[in-house]
Amino acid sequence: MRALPRVLLLTATTLLAPGCRKIADTFFVVNAETEEICKTQRSIEFPGAGPDSRTLVHTFEFPLGQIGADLPEGRLETDFRLKLFQLDVTNDSADLSGLEYAKVSLRRVGSEEVIRILVEYRQPSQAFSPTQLALRGVEAARVAELAREDRLELVFETQGTLPARPWTADIMACAGLRTEVHYFDFIF
């Protein structure tokens, strides 16, 4: 049994050597993933647009769940992939076919600083459906420490000819979250 502490000490010393750092970083990793989280916000009221108004911005709070609560301390890498952001008009008084541009950005709750644009779509006028706008993300956004948050904000912005009368819509967002913790620095 005396040999065990000596073996642990030699192993720790070897892993701290510069050449073995990458090997240690590979073995001391915790991965967590959510395949898909979806949230729907119903009956959102939008005001009618004035003659000079061509931009609409709406902030959508998105829950991340408890994925980061049980992760050990360490260097955290998070991949957030917006799979779908869909806006459905729920009354007949709105026509979205005049929209020319739409994007969804990611930011922390309460912050004004956008971390990353997740999905962006630009088309000539008359390209969008009159009653639905569906944006699908392709790439994951790598954002450090994001998984330690319990929620974030998705900022939806669109430009073009907006409905002149007040209207309502439902918004649904679905995303996947993958996180990896490298906790080698915190073991010794």
PDB file of C-alpha atoms in Angstrom:
ATOM      1  CA  MET A   1       0.000   0.000   0.000  1.00  0.00           C
ATOM      2  CA  ARG A   2       2.945   2.383   0.489  1.00  0.00           C
ATOM      3  CA  ALA A   3       3.642   2.274  -3.222  1.00  0.00           C
ATOM      4  CA  LEU A   4       0.230   3.792  -4.097  1.00  0.00           C
ATOM      5  CA  PRO A   5       0.994   7.357  -2.838  1.00  0.00           C
ATOM      6  CA  ARG A   6       4.366   7.247  -4.584  1.00  0.00           C
ATOM      7  CA  VAL A   7       2.736   6.116  -7.875  1.00  0.00           C
ATOM      8  CA  LEU A   8       0.123   8.889  -7.578  1.00  0.00           C
ATOM      9  CA  LEU A   9       2.827  11.468  -6.926  1.00  0.00           C
ATOM     10  CA  LEU A  10       4.910  10.274  -9.905  1.00  0.00           C
ATOM     11  CA  THR A  11       1.815  10.251 -12.139  1.00  0.00           C
ATOM     12  CA  ALA A  12       0.881  13.776 -11.073  1.00  0.00           C
ATOM     13  CA  THR A  13       4.420  15.013 -11.637  1.00  0.00           C
ATOM     14  CA  THR A  14       4.547  13.405 -15.078  1.00  0.00           C
ATOM     15  CA  LEU A  15       1.215  14.917 -16.065  1.00  0.00           C
ATOM     16  CA  LEU A  16       2.420  18.371 -15.028  1.00  0.00           C
ATOM     17  CA  ALA A  17       5.388  18.140 -17.398  1.00  0.00           C
ATOM     18  CA  PRO A  18       4.956  20.368 -20.483  1.00  0.00           C
ATOM     19  CA  GLY A  19       4.878  17.493 -22.969  1.00  0.00           C
ATOM     20  CA  CYS A  20       2.180  15.626 -21.086  1.00  0.00           C
ATOM     21  CA  ARG A  21      -0.149  18.596 -20.614  1.00  0.00           C
ATOM     22  CA  LYS A  22      -2.113  17.752 -23.755  1.00  0.00           C
ATOM     23  CA  ILE A  23      -2.521  14.127 -22.661  1.00  0.00           C
ATOM     24  CA  ALA A  24      -3.787  15.194 -19.236  1.00  0.00           C
ATOM     25  CA  ASP A  25      -6.165  17.673 -20.822  1.00  0.00           C
ATOM     26  CA  THR A  26      -7.604  14.832 -22.895  1.00  0.00           C
ATOM     27  CA  PHE A  27      -8.226  12.486 -19.957  1.00  0.00           C
ATOM     28  CA  PHE A  28      -9.647  14.971 -17.429  1.00  0.00           C
ATOM     29  CA  VAL A  29     -12.704  16.051 -19.409  1.00  0.00           C
ATOM     30  CA  VAL A  30     -16.421  15.969 -18.617  1.00  0.00           C
ATOM     31  CA  ASN A  31     -18.914  16.223 -21.491  1.00  0.00           C
ATOM     32  CA  ALA A  32     -22.608  17.068 -21.219  1.00  0.00           C
ATOM     33  CA  GLU A  33     -25.117  17.529 -23.997  1.00  0.00           C
ATOM     34  CA  THR A  34     -28.780  18.329 -24.503  1.00  0.00           C
ATOM     35  CA  GLU A  35     -30.071  17.109 -27.826  1.00  0.00           C
ATOM     36  CA  GLU A  36     -32.792  19.729 -28.068  1.00  0.00           C
ATOM     37  CA  ILE A  37     -34.424  22.335 -25.849  1.00  0.00           C
ATOM     38  CA  CYS A  38     -37.525  24.081 -27.226  1.00  0.00           C
ATOM     39  CA  LYS A  39     -39.444  27.047 -25.888  1.00  0.00           C
ATOM     40  CA  THR A  40     -42.580  28.672 -27.246  1.00  0.00           C
ATOM     41  CA  GLN A  41     -43.848  32.144 -26.418  1.00  0.00           C
ATOM     42  CA  ARG A  42     -47.502  32.578 -27.407  1.00  0.00           C
ATOM     43  CA  SER A  43     -49.626  35.579 -28.356  1.00  0.00           C
ATOM     44  CA  ILE A  44     -46.854  38.167 -28.497  1.00  0.00           C
ATOM     45  CA  GLU A  45     -48.314  41.544 -29.366  1.00  0.00           C
ATOM     46  CA  PHE A  46     -46.497  43.706 -31.897  1.00  0.00           C
ATOM     47  CA  PRO A  47     -47.495  47.323 -32.576  1.00  0.00           C
ATOM     48  CA  GLY A  48     -48.392  48.565 -36.026  1.00  0.00           C
ATOM     49  CA  ALA A  49     -45.472  50.103 -37.865  1.00  0.00           C
ATOM     50  CA  GLY A  50     -45.394  53.771 -38.751  1.00  0.00           C
ATOM     51  CA  PRO A  51     -44.539  54.967 -42.255  1.00  0.00           C
ATOM     52  CA  ASP A  52     -40.847  55.450 -41.346  1.00  0.00           C
ATOM     53  CA  SER A  53     -40.492  52.236 -39.332  1.00  0.00           C
ATOM     54  CA  ARG A  54     -38.633  49.430 -41.110  1.00  0.00           C
ATOM     55  CA  THR A  55     -37.072  47.531 -38.190  1.00  0.00           C
ATOM     56  CA  LEU A  56     -38.619  45.231 -35.594  1.00  0.00           C
ATOM     57  CA  VAL A  57     -36.650  43.905 -32.601  1.00  0.00           C
ATOM     58  CA  HIS A  58     -37.953  41.354 -30.091  1.00  0.00           C
ATOM     59  CA  THR A  59     -36.042  39.728 -27.215  1.00  0.00           C
ATOM     60  CA  PHE A  60     -36.869  36.107 -26.462  1.00  0.00           C
ATOM     61  CA  GLU A  61     -35.650  34.559 -23.188  1.00  0.00           C
ATOM     62  CA  PHE A  62     -34.401  31.005 -23.704  1.00  0.00           C
ATOM     63  CA  PRO A  63     -33.859  28.497 -20.831  1.00  0.00           C
ATOM     64  CA  LEU A  64     -30.734  26.340 -20.756  1.00  0.00           C
ATOM     65  CA  GLY A  65     -31.919  24.095 -17.957  1.00  0.00           C
ATOM     66  CA  GLN A  66     -29.562  22.775 -15.312  1.00  0.00           C
ATOM     67  CA  ILE A  67     -26.848  21.424 -17.607  1.00  0.00           C
ATOM     68  CA  GLY A  68     -24.129  23.558 -15.984  1.00  0.00           C
ATOM     69  CA  ALA A  69     -25.203  23.058 -12.367  1.00  0.00           C
ATOM     70  CA  ASP A  70     -23.495  19.691 -11.897  1.00  0.00           C
ATOM     71  CA  LEU A  71     -20.354  20.353 -13.933  1.00  0.00           C
ATOM     72  CA  PRO A  72     -17.031  20.516 -12.066  1.00  0.00           C
ATOM     73  CA  GLU A  73     -14.981  23.702 -12.006  1.00  0.00           C
ATOM     74  CA  GLY A  74     -12.557  24.069 -14.876  1.00  0.00           C
ATOM     75  CA  ARG A  75     -12.101  25.543 -18.316  1.00  0.00           C
ATOM     76  CA  LEU A  76     -15.522  25.345 -19.938  1.00  0.00           C
ATOM     77  CA  GLU A  77     -16.225  25.275 -23.668  1.00  0.00           C
ATOM     78  CA  THR A  78     -19.837  25.516 -24.815  1.00  0.00           C
ATOM     79  CA  ASP A  79     -21.369  24.986 -28.255  1.00  0.00           C
ATOM     80  CA  PHE A  80     -24.855  26.460 -28.712  1.00  0.00           C
ATOM     81  CA  ARG A  81     -26.670  25.523 -31.921  1.00  0.00           C
ATOM     82  CA  LEU A  82     -29.933  27.233 -32.805  1.00  0.00           C
ATOM     83  CA  LYS A  83     -31.794  24.585 -34.779  1.00  0.00           C
ATOM     84  CA  LEU A  84     -35.026  26.509 -35.425  1.00  0.00           C
ATOM     85  CA  PHE A  85     -36.413  29.977 -34.787  1.00  0.00           C
ATOM     86  CA  GLN A  86     -39.974  30.251 -36.040  1.00  0.00           C
ATOM     87  CA  LEU A  87     -42.446  33.143 -35.924  1.00  0.00           C
ATOM     88  CA  ASP A  88     -46.077  32.352 -36.799  1.00  0.00           C
ATOM     89  CA  VAL A  89     -48.631  35.143 -37.237  1.00  0.00           C
ATOM     90  CA  THR A  90     -51.751  34.255 -35.232  1.00  0.00           C
ATOM     91  CA  ASN A  91     -54.175  36.798 -36.676  1.00  0.00           C
ATOM     92  CA  ASP A  92     -55.043  37.758 -40.237  1.00  0.00           C
ATOM     93  CA  SER A  93     -54.101  41.422 -39.946  1.00  0.00           C
ATOM     94  CA  ALA A  94     -50.354  40.929 -40.581  1.00  0.00           C
ATOM     95  CA  ASP A  95     -48.484  40.227 -43.786  1.00  0.00           C
ATOM     96  CA  LEU A  96     -44.771  39.372 -43.483  1.00  0.00           C
ATOM     97  CA  SER A  97     -44.128  39.042 -47.205  1.00  0.00           C
ATOM     98  CA  GLY A  98     -42.510  42.517 -47.291  1.00  0.00           C
ATOM     99  CA  LEU A  99     -39.650  41.504 -44.970  1.00  0.00           C
ATOM    100  CA  GLU A 100     -36.218  41.631 -46.557  1.00  0.00           C
ATOM    101  CA  TYR A 101     -33.866  40.607 -43.762  1.00  0.00           C
ATOM    102  CA  ALA A 102     -33.987  38.667 -40.496  1.00  0.00           C
ATOM    103  CA  LYS A 103     -31.427  37.597 -37.905  1.00  0.00           C
ATOM    104  CA  VAL A 104     -31.287  36.003 -34.469  1.00  0.00           C
ATOM    105  CA  SER A 105     -28.442  36.936 -32.103  1.00  0.00           C
ATOM    106  CA  LEU A 106     -27.305  35.516 -28.763  1.00  0.00           C
ATOM    107  CA  ARG A 107     -26.626  37.538 -25.606  1.00  0.00           C
ATOM    108  CA  ARG A 108     -26.557  37.065 -21.842  1.00  0.00           C
ATOM    109  CA  VAL A 109     -29.648  38.060 -19.866  1.00  0.00           C
ATOM    110  CA  GLY A 110     -29.557  41.735 -18.948  1.00  0.00           C
ATOM    111  CA  SER A 111     -26.675  42.545 -21.281  1.00  0.00           C
ATOM    112  CA  GLU A 112     -26.858  44.830 -24.289  1.00  0.00           C
ATOM    113  CA  GLU A 113     -23.785  43.256 -25.894  1.00  0.00           C
ATOM    114  CA  VAL A 114     -24.482  40.647 -28.560  1.00  0.00           C
ATOM    115  CA  ILE A 115     -22.211  37.629 -28.203  1.00  0.00           C
ATOM    116  CA  ARG A 116     -22.826  36.155 -31.628  1.00  0.00           C
ATOM    117  CA  ILE A 117     -25.239  36.214 -34.564  1.00  0.00           C
ATOM    118  CA  LEU A 118     -26.655  32.686 -34.709  1.00  0.00           C
ATOM    119  CA  VAL A 119     -28.621  32.815 -37.940  1.00  0.00           C
ATOM    120  CA  GLU A 120     -29.036  35.450 -40.604  1.00  0.00           C
ATOM    121  CA  TYR A 121     -31.225  35.492 -43.688  1.00  0.00           C
ATOM    122  CA  ARG A 122     -31.422  38.035 -46.493  1.00  0.00           C
ATOM    123  CA  GLN A 123     -33.780  37.804 -49.444  1.00  0.00           C
ATOM    124  CA  PRO A 124     -35.284  40.155 -51.960  1.00  0.00           C
ATOM    125  CA  SER A 125     -38.675  41.583 -51.134  1.00  0.00           C
ATOM    126  CA  GLN A 126     -41.643  39.190 -51.289  1.00  0.00           C
ATOM    127  CA  ALA A 127     -39.472  36.197 -50.310  1.00  0.00           C
ATOM    128  CA  PHE A 128     -40.967  35.439 -46.893  1.00  0.00           C
ATOM    129  CA  SER A 129     -44.293  33.712 -46.303  1.00  0.00           C
ATOM    130  CA  PRO A 130     -47.143  36.105 -45.447  1.00  0.00           C
ATOM    131  CA  THR A 131     -47.755  34.367 -42.102  1.00  0.00           C
ATOM    132  CA  GLN A 132     -44.595  32.494 -41.111  1.00  0.00           C
ATOM    133  CA  LEU A 133     -40.886  33.117 -40.805  1.00  0.00           C
ATOM    134  CA  ALA A 134     -38.708  30.050 -40.115  1.00  0.00           C
ATOM    135  CA  LEU A 135     -34.935  30.400 -39.674  1.00  0.00           C
ATOM    136  CA  ARG A 136     -32.760  27.292 -39.293  1.00  0.00           C
ATOM    137  CA  GLY A 137     -29.266  27.360 -37.858  1.00  0.00           C
ATOM    138  CA  VAL A 138     -26.480  25.305 -39.373  1.00  0.00           C
ATOM    139  CA  GLU A 139     -23.375  26.024 -37.309  1.00  0.00           C
ATOM    140  CA  ALA A 140     -22.866  25.876 -33.577  1.00  0.00           C
ATOM    141  CA  ALA A 141     -21.656  29.007 -31.815  1.00  0.00           C
ATOM    142  CA  ARG A 142     -18.721  28.358 -29.474  1.00  0.00           C
ATOM    143  CA  VAL A 143     -19.171  30.471 -26.362  1.00  0.00           C
ATOM    144  CA  ALA A 144     -17.024  29.926 -23.259  1.00  0.00           C
ATOM    145  CA  GLU A 145     -18.814  29.647 -19.897  1.00  0.00           C
ATOM    146  CA  LEU A 146     -22.296  29.804 -21.450  1.00  0.00           C
ATOM    147  CA  ALA A 147     -23.406  26.496 -19.903  1.00  0.00           C
ATOM    148  CA  ARG A 148     -23.032  27.920 -16.390  1.00  0.00           C
ATOM    149  CA  GLU A 149     -25.940  30.284 -17.170  1.00  0.00           C
ATOM    150  CA  ASP A 150     -29.474  29.024 -16.577  1.00  0.00           C
ATOM    151  CA  ARG A 151     -30.931  31.132 -19.412  1.00  0.00           C
ATOM    152  CA  LEU A 152     -29.934  33.504 -22.179  1.00  0.00           C
ATOM    153  CA  GLU A 153     -31.590  35.873 -24.611  1.00  0.00           C
ATOM    154  CA  LEU A 154     -32.222  35.418 -28.296  1.00  0.00           C
ATOM    155  CA  VAL A 155     -32.622  38.767 -30.038  1.00  0.00           C
ATOM    156  CA  PHE A 156     -34.800  38.615 -33.146  1.00  0.00           C
ATOM    157  CA  GLU A 157     -34.425  41.497 -35.574  1.00  0.00           C
ATOM    158  CA  THR A 158     -36.100  41.933 -38.932  1.00  0.00           C
ATOM    159  CA  GLN A 159     -36.149  44.693 -41.533  1.00  0.00           C
ATOM    160  CA  GLY A 160     -38.399  45.508 -44.436  1.00  0.00           C
ATOM    161  CA  THR A 161     -42.009  46.532 -44.880  1.00  0.00           C
ATOM    162  CA  LEU A 162     -43.669  45.815 -41.539  1.00  0.00           C
ATOM    163  CA  PRO A 163     -47.413  45.364 -40.909  1.00  0.00           C
ATOM    164  CA  ALA A 164     -49.147  48.740 -40.481  1.00  0.00           C
ATOM    165  CA  ARG A 165     -51.725  47.472 -37.961  1.00  0.00           C
ATOM    166  CA  PRO A 166     -51.061  45.800 -34.579  1.00  0.00           C
ATOM    167  CA  TRP A 167     -50.641  42.042 -34.810  1.00  0.00           C
ATOM    168  CA  THR A 168     -49.887  38.962 -32.709  1.00  0.00           C
ATOM    169  CA  ALA A 169     -47.587  36.007 -33.258  1.00  0.00           C
ATOM    170  CA  ASP A 170     -46.209  32.886 -31.599  1.00  0.00           C
ATOM    171  CA  ILE A 171     -42.447  32.352 -31.472  1.00  0.00           C
ATOM    172  CA  MET A 172     -40.796  28.968 -31.053  1.00  0.00           C
ATOM    173  CA  ALA A 173     -37.050  28.402 -30.675  1.00  0.00           C
ATOM    174  CA  CYS A 174     -35.260  25.029 -30.526  1.00  0.00           C
ATOM    175  CA  ALA A 175     -31.560  24.634 -29.779  1.00  0.00           C
ATOM    176  CA  GLY A 176     -28.973  22.053 -28.811  1.00  0.00           C
ATOM    177  CA  LEU A 177     -26.260  22.618 -26.212  1.00  0.00           C
ATOM    178  CA  ARG A 178     -22.976  20.743 -25.842  1.00  0.00           C
ATOM    179  CA  THR A 179     -20.443  21.546 -23.177  1.00  0.00           C
ATOM    180  CA  GLU A 180     -17.006  20.250 -22.286  1.00  0.00           C
ATOM    181  CA  VAL A 181     -15.136  20.920 -19.030  1.00  0.00           C
ATOM    182  CA  HIS A 182     -11.365  20.509 -18.874  1.00  0.00           C
ATOM    183  CA  TYR A 183     -10.709  20.279 -15.150  1.00  0.00           C
ATOM    184  CA  PHE A 184      -7.067  19.142 -14.999  1.00  0.00           C
ATOM    185  CA  ASP A 185      -5.875  22.453 -13.488  1.00  0.00           C
ATOM    186  CA  PHE A 186      -8.185  22.027 -10.522  1.00  0.00           C
ATOM    187  CA  ILE A 187      -7.305  18.463  -9.534  1.00  0.00           C
ATOM    188  CA  PHE A 188      -3.893  19.099  -7.996  1.00  0.00           C
TER     189      PHE A 188
END
